[in-house]
Tab-separated table of C-alpha atoms in Angstrom:
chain	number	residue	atom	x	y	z
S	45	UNK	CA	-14.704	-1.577	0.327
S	46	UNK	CA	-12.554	-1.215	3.149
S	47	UNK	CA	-13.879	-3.201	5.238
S	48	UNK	CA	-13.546	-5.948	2.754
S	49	UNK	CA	-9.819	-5.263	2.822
S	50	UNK	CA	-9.134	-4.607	6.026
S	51	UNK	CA	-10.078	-9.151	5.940
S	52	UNK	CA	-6.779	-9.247	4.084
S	53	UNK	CA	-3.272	-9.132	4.938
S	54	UNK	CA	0.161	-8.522	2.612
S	55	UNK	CA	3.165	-11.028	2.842
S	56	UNK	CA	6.353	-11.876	1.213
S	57	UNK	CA	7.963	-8.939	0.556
S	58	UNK	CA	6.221	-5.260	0.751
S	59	UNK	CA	7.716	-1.139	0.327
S	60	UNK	CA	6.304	0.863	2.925
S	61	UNK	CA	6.488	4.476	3.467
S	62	UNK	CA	4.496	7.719	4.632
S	63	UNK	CA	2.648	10.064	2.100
S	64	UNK	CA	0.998	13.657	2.609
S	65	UNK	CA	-2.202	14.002	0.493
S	66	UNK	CA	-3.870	17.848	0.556
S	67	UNK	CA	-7.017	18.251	2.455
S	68	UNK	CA	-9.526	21.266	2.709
S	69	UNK	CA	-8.879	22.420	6.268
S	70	UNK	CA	-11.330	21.922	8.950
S	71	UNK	CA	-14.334	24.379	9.913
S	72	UNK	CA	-12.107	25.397	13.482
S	73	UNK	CA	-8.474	25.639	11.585
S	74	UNK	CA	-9.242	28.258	9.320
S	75	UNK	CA	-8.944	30.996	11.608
S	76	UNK	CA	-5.409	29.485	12.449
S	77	UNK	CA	-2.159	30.178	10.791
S	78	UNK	CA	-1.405	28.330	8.453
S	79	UNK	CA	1.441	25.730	9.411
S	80	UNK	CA	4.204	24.754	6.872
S	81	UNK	CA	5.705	21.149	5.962
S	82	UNK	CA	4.277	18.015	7.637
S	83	UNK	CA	2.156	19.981	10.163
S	84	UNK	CA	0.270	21.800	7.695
S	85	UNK	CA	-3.775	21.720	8.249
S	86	UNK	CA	-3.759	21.277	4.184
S	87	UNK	CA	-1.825	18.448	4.343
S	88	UNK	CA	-3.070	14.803	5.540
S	89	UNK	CA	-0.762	12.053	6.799
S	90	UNK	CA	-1.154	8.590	4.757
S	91	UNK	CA	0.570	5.106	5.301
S	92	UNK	CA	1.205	2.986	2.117
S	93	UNK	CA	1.913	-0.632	1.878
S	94	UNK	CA	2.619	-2.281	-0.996
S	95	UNK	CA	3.382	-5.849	-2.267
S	96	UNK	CA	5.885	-5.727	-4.474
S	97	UNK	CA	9.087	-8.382	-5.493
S	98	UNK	CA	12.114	-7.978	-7.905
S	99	UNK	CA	10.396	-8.721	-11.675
S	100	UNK	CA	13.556	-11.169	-11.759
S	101	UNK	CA	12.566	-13.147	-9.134
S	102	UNK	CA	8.964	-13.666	-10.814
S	103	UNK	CA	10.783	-14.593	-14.086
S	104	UNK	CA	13.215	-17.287	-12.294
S	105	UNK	CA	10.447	-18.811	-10.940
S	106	UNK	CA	8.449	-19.262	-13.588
S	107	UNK	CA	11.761	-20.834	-15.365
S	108	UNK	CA	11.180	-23.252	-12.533
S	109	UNK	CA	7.998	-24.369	-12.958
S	110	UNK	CA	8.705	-24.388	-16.915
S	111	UNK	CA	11.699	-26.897	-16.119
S	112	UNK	CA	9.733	-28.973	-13.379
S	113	UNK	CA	10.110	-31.921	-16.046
S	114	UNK	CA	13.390	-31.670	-16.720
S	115	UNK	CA	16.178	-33.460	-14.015
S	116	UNK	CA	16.131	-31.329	-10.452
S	117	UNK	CA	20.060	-30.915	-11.055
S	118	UNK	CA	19.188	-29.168	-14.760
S	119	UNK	CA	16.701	-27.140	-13.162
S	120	UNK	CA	18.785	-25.492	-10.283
S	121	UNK	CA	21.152	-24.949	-12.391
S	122	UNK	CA	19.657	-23.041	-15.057
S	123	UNK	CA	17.560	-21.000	-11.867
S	124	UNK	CA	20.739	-20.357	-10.273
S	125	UNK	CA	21.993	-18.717	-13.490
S	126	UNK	CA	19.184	-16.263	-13.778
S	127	UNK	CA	19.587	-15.687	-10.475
S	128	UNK	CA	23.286	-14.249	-11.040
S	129	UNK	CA	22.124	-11.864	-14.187
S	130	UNK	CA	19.146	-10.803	-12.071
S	131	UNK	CA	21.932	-10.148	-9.212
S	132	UNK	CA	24.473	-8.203	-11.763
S	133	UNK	CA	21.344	-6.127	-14.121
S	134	UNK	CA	19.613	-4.734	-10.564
S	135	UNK	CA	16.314	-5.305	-9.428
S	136	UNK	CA	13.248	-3.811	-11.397
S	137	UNK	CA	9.570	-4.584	-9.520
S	138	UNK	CA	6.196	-5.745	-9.676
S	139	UNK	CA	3.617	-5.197	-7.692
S	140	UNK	CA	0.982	-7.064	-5.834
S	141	UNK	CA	-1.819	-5.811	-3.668
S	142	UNK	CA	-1.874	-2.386	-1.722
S	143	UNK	CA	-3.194	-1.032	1.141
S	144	UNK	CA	-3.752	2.589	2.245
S	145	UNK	CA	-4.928	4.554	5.878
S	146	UNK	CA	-5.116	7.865	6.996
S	147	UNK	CA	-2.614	8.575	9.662
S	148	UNK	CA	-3.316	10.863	13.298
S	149	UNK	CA	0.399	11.104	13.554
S	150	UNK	CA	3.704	9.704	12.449
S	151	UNK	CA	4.496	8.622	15.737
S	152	UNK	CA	6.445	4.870	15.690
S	153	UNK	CA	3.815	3.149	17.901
S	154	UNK	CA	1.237	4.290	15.367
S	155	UNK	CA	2.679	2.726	12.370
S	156	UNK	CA	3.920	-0.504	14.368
S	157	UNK	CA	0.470	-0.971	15.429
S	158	UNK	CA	-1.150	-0.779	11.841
S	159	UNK	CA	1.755	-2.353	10.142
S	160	UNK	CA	1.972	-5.364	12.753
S	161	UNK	CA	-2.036	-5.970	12.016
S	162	UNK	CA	-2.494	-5.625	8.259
S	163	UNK	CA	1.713	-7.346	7.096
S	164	UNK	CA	2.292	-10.926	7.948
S	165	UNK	CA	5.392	-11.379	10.525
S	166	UNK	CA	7.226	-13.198	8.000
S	167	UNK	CA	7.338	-11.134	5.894
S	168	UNK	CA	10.205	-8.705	4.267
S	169	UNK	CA	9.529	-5.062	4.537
S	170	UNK	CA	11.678	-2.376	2.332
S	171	UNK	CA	11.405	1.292	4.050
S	172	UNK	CA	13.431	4.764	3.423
S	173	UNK	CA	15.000	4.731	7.143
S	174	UNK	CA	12.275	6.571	8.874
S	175	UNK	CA	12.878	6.894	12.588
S	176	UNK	CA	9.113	5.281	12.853
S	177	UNK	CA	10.071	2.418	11.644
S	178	UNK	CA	13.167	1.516	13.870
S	179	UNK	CA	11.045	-1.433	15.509
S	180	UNK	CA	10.422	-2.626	12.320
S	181	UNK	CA	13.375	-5.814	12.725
S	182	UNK	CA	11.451	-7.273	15.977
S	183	UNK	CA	8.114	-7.016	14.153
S	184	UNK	CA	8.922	-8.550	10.604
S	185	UNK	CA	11.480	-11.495	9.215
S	186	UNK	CA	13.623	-8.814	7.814
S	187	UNK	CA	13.209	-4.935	7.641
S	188	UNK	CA	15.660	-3.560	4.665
S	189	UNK	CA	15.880	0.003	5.235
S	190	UNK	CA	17.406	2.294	2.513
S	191	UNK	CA	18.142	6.035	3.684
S	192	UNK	CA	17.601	8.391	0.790
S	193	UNK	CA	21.019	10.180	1.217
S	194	UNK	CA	20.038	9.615	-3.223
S	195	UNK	CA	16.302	9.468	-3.096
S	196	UNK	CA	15.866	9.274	-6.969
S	197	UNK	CA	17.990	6.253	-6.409
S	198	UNK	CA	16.145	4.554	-3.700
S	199	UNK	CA	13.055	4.923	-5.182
S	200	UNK	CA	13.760	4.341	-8.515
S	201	UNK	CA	15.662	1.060	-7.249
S	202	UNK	CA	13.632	-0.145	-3.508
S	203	UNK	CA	10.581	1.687	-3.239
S	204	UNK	CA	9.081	2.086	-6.584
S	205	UNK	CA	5.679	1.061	-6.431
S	206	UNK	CA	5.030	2.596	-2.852
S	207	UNK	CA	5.466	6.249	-4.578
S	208	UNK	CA	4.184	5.523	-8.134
S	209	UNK	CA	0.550	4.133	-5.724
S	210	UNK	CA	0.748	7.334	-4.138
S	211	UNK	CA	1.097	9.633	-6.940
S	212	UNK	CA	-1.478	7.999	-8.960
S	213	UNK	CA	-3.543	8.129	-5.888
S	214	UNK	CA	-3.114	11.451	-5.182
S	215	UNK	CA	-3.558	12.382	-8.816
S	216	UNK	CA	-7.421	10.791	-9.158
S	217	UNK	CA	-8.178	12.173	-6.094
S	218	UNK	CA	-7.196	15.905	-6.469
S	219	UNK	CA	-8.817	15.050	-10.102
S	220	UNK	CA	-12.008	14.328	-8.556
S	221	UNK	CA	-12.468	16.111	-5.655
S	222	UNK	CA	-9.894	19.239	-5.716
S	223	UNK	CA	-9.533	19.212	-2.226
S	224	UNK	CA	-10.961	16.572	-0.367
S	225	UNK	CA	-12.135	16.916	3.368
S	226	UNK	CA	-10.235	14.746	5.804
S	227	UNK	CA	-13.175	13.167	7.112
S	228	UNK	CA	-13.739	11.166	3.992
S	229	UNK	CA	-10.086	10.762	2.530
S	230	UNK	CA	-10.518	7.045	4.287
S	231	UNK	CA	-12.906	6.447	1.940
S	232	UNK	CA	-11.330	7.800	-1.034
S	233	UNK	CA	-8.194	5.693	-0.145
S	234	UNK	CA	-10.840	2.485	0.716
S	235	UNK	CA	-12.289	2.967	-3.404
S	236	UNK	CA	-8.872	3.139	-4.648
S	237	UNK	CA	-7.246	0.075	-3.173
S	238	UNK	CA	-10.649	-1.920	-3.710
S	239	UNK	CA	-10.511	-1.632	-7.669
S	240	UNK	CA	-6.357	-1.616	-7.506
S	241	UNK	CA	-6.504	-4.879	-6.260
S	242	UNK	CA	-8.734	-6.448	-8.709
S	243	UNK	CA	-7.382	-4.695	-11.489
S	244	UNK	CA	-6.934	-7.709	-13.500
S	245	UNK	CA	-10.900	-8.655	-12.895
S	246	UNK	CA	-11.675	-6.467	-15.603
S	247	UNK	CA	-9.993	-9.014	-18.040
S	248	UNK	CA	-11.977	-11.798	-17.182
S	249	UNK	CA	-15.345	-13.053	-19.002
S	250	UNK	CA	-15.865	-15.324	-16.055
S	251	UNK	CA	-19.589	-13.527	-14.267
S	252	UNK	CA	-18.178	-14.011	-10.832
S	253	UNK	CA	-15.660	-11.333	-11.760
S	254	UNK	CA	-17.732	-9.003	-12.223
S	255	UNK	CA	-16.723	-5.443	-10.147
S	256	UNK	CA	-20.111	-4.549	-9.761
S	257	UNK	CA	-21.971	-7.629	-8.817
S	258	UNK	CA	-19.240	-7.908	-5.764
S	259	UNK	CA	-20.061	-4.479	-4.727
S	260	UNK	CA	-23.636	-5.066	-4.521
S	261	UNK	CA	-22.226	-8.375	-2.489
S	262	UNK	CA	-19.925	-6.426	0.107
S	263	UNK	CA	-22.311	-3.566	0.332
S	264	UNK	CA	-24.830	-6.079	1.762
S	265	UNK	CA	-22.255	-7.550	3.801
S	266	UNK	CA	-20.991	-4.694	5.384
S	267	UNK	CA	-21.913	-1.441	6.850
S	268	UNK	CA	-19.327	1.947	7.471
S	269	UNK	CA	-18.030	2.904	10.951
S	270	UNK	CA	-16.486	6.484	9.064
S	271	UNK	CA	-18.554	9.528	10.853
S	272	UNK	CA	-18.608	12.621	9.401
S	273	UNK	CA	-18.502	15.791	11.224
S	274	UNK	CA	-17.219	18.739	9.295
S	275	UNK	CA	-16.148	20.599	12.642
S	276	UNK	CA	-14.894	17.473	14.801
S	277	UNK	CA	-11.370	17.046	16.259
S	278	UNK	CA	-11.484	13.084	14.983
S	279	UNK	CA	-13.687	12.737	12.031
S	280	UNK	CA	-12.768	9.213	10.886
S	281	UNK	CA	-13.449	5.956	13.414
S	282	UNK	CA	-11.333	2.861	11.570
S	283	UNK	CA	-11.333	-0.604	13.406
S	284	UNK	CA	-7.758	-1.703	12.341
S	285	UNK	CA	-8.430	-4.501	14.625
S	286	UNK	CA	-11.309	-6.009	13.172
């Protein structure tokens, strides 16, 4: 499943931001104390990209394609108006396709390096202000960043499908699995962006849509580089450049 992502990229406009999902510690940390906040050995770093736009600007252009037979100068005009209550109401989203990887740091050259491979250049990219991402304006069209000095506002407002992806994420896993080991939270991140992104499959009477005929497919097709070792420093080997 992941590797049949990892063929995709996101563009237009994506939220991106860092998650922590809980992990059962490994076999050599549980003699160690235990560490509190982002450096816990319970807690597992996670980037999240998500494609996402303002629902207005989906509705504006459907108006357009609606009034493709009317005159051009009927058609802009009645755009540009929705474009003004859009403007005025706020922005409410919808979201796209998602991606998700297990993180060995939060170190900016980390996240450059897997956000430069997997989000088109120009694209627009909506983060909280994170020092990682302060490179993000040479590496994409625009980078909007939105410090949470009011988080409920910024992610109620620019990043609300980055945390909702998360927490139902997080949810199915702990749900599942309690804790999870680290070594296979790759692949548990791999499932759930596989069926999020054909979510609307499910729908469709068409055979060729059918979830688990392509899994049979991609299973064929592809083959796992993730190692596990319950006692190993690096337990998870992910070709981000493949």
């Amino acid at each position: 499943m992941g590797k049949r992502e990892n063929m995709y990229t996101l563009s237009g406009e994506v939220e991106l931001d860092e998650a922590f999902f809980p992990t059962r510690m490994k076999g050599d940390e549980k003699d160690e104390p235990l560490k509190r906040g982002a450096g816990s050995q319970r807690q597992t770093k996670v980037l999240v990209i998500v494609e996402s736009k303002p629902a207005d600007e989906i509705l504006v252009t459907y108006l357009e394609s609606l009034l493709a037979s009317y005159s051009d100068r009927k058609a802009k005009k009645v755009a540009d108006f929705e474009k003004k209550i859009a403007k005025k109401v706020g922005v409410k989203k919808a979201v796209n396709y998602i991606k998700m990887f297990v993180l060995e740091n939060l170190e900016a050259g980390t996240i450059e390096r897997i956000a430069g491979r997997f989000i088109e250049k120009e694209t627009k990219v909506v983060t909280d202000g994170s020092k990682s991402h302060v490179k993000f304006n040479t590496l994409f069209n625009i980078h909007e960043s939105h410090v949470e000095y009011d988080a409920a506002s910024v992610v109620r407002t620019n990043l609300p499908w980055v945390h909702i992806v998360i927490g139902e994420c997080r949810s199915g896993i702990e749900a599942i699995h309690k804790e999870g080991e680290q070594g296979f939270l790759q692949l548990y991140l791999n499932e759930y962006c596989w069926k999020f992104n054909r979510r609307f499959f499910r729908d469709s009477t068409n055979p060729k849509y059918d979830l688990f005929d392509r899994l049979v497919k991609i299973s064929a097709m592809f083959t796992s580089d993730i190692k596990y070792d319950r006692n190993a420093e690096d337990t998870s080997d992910i070709e981000y450049d493949m």
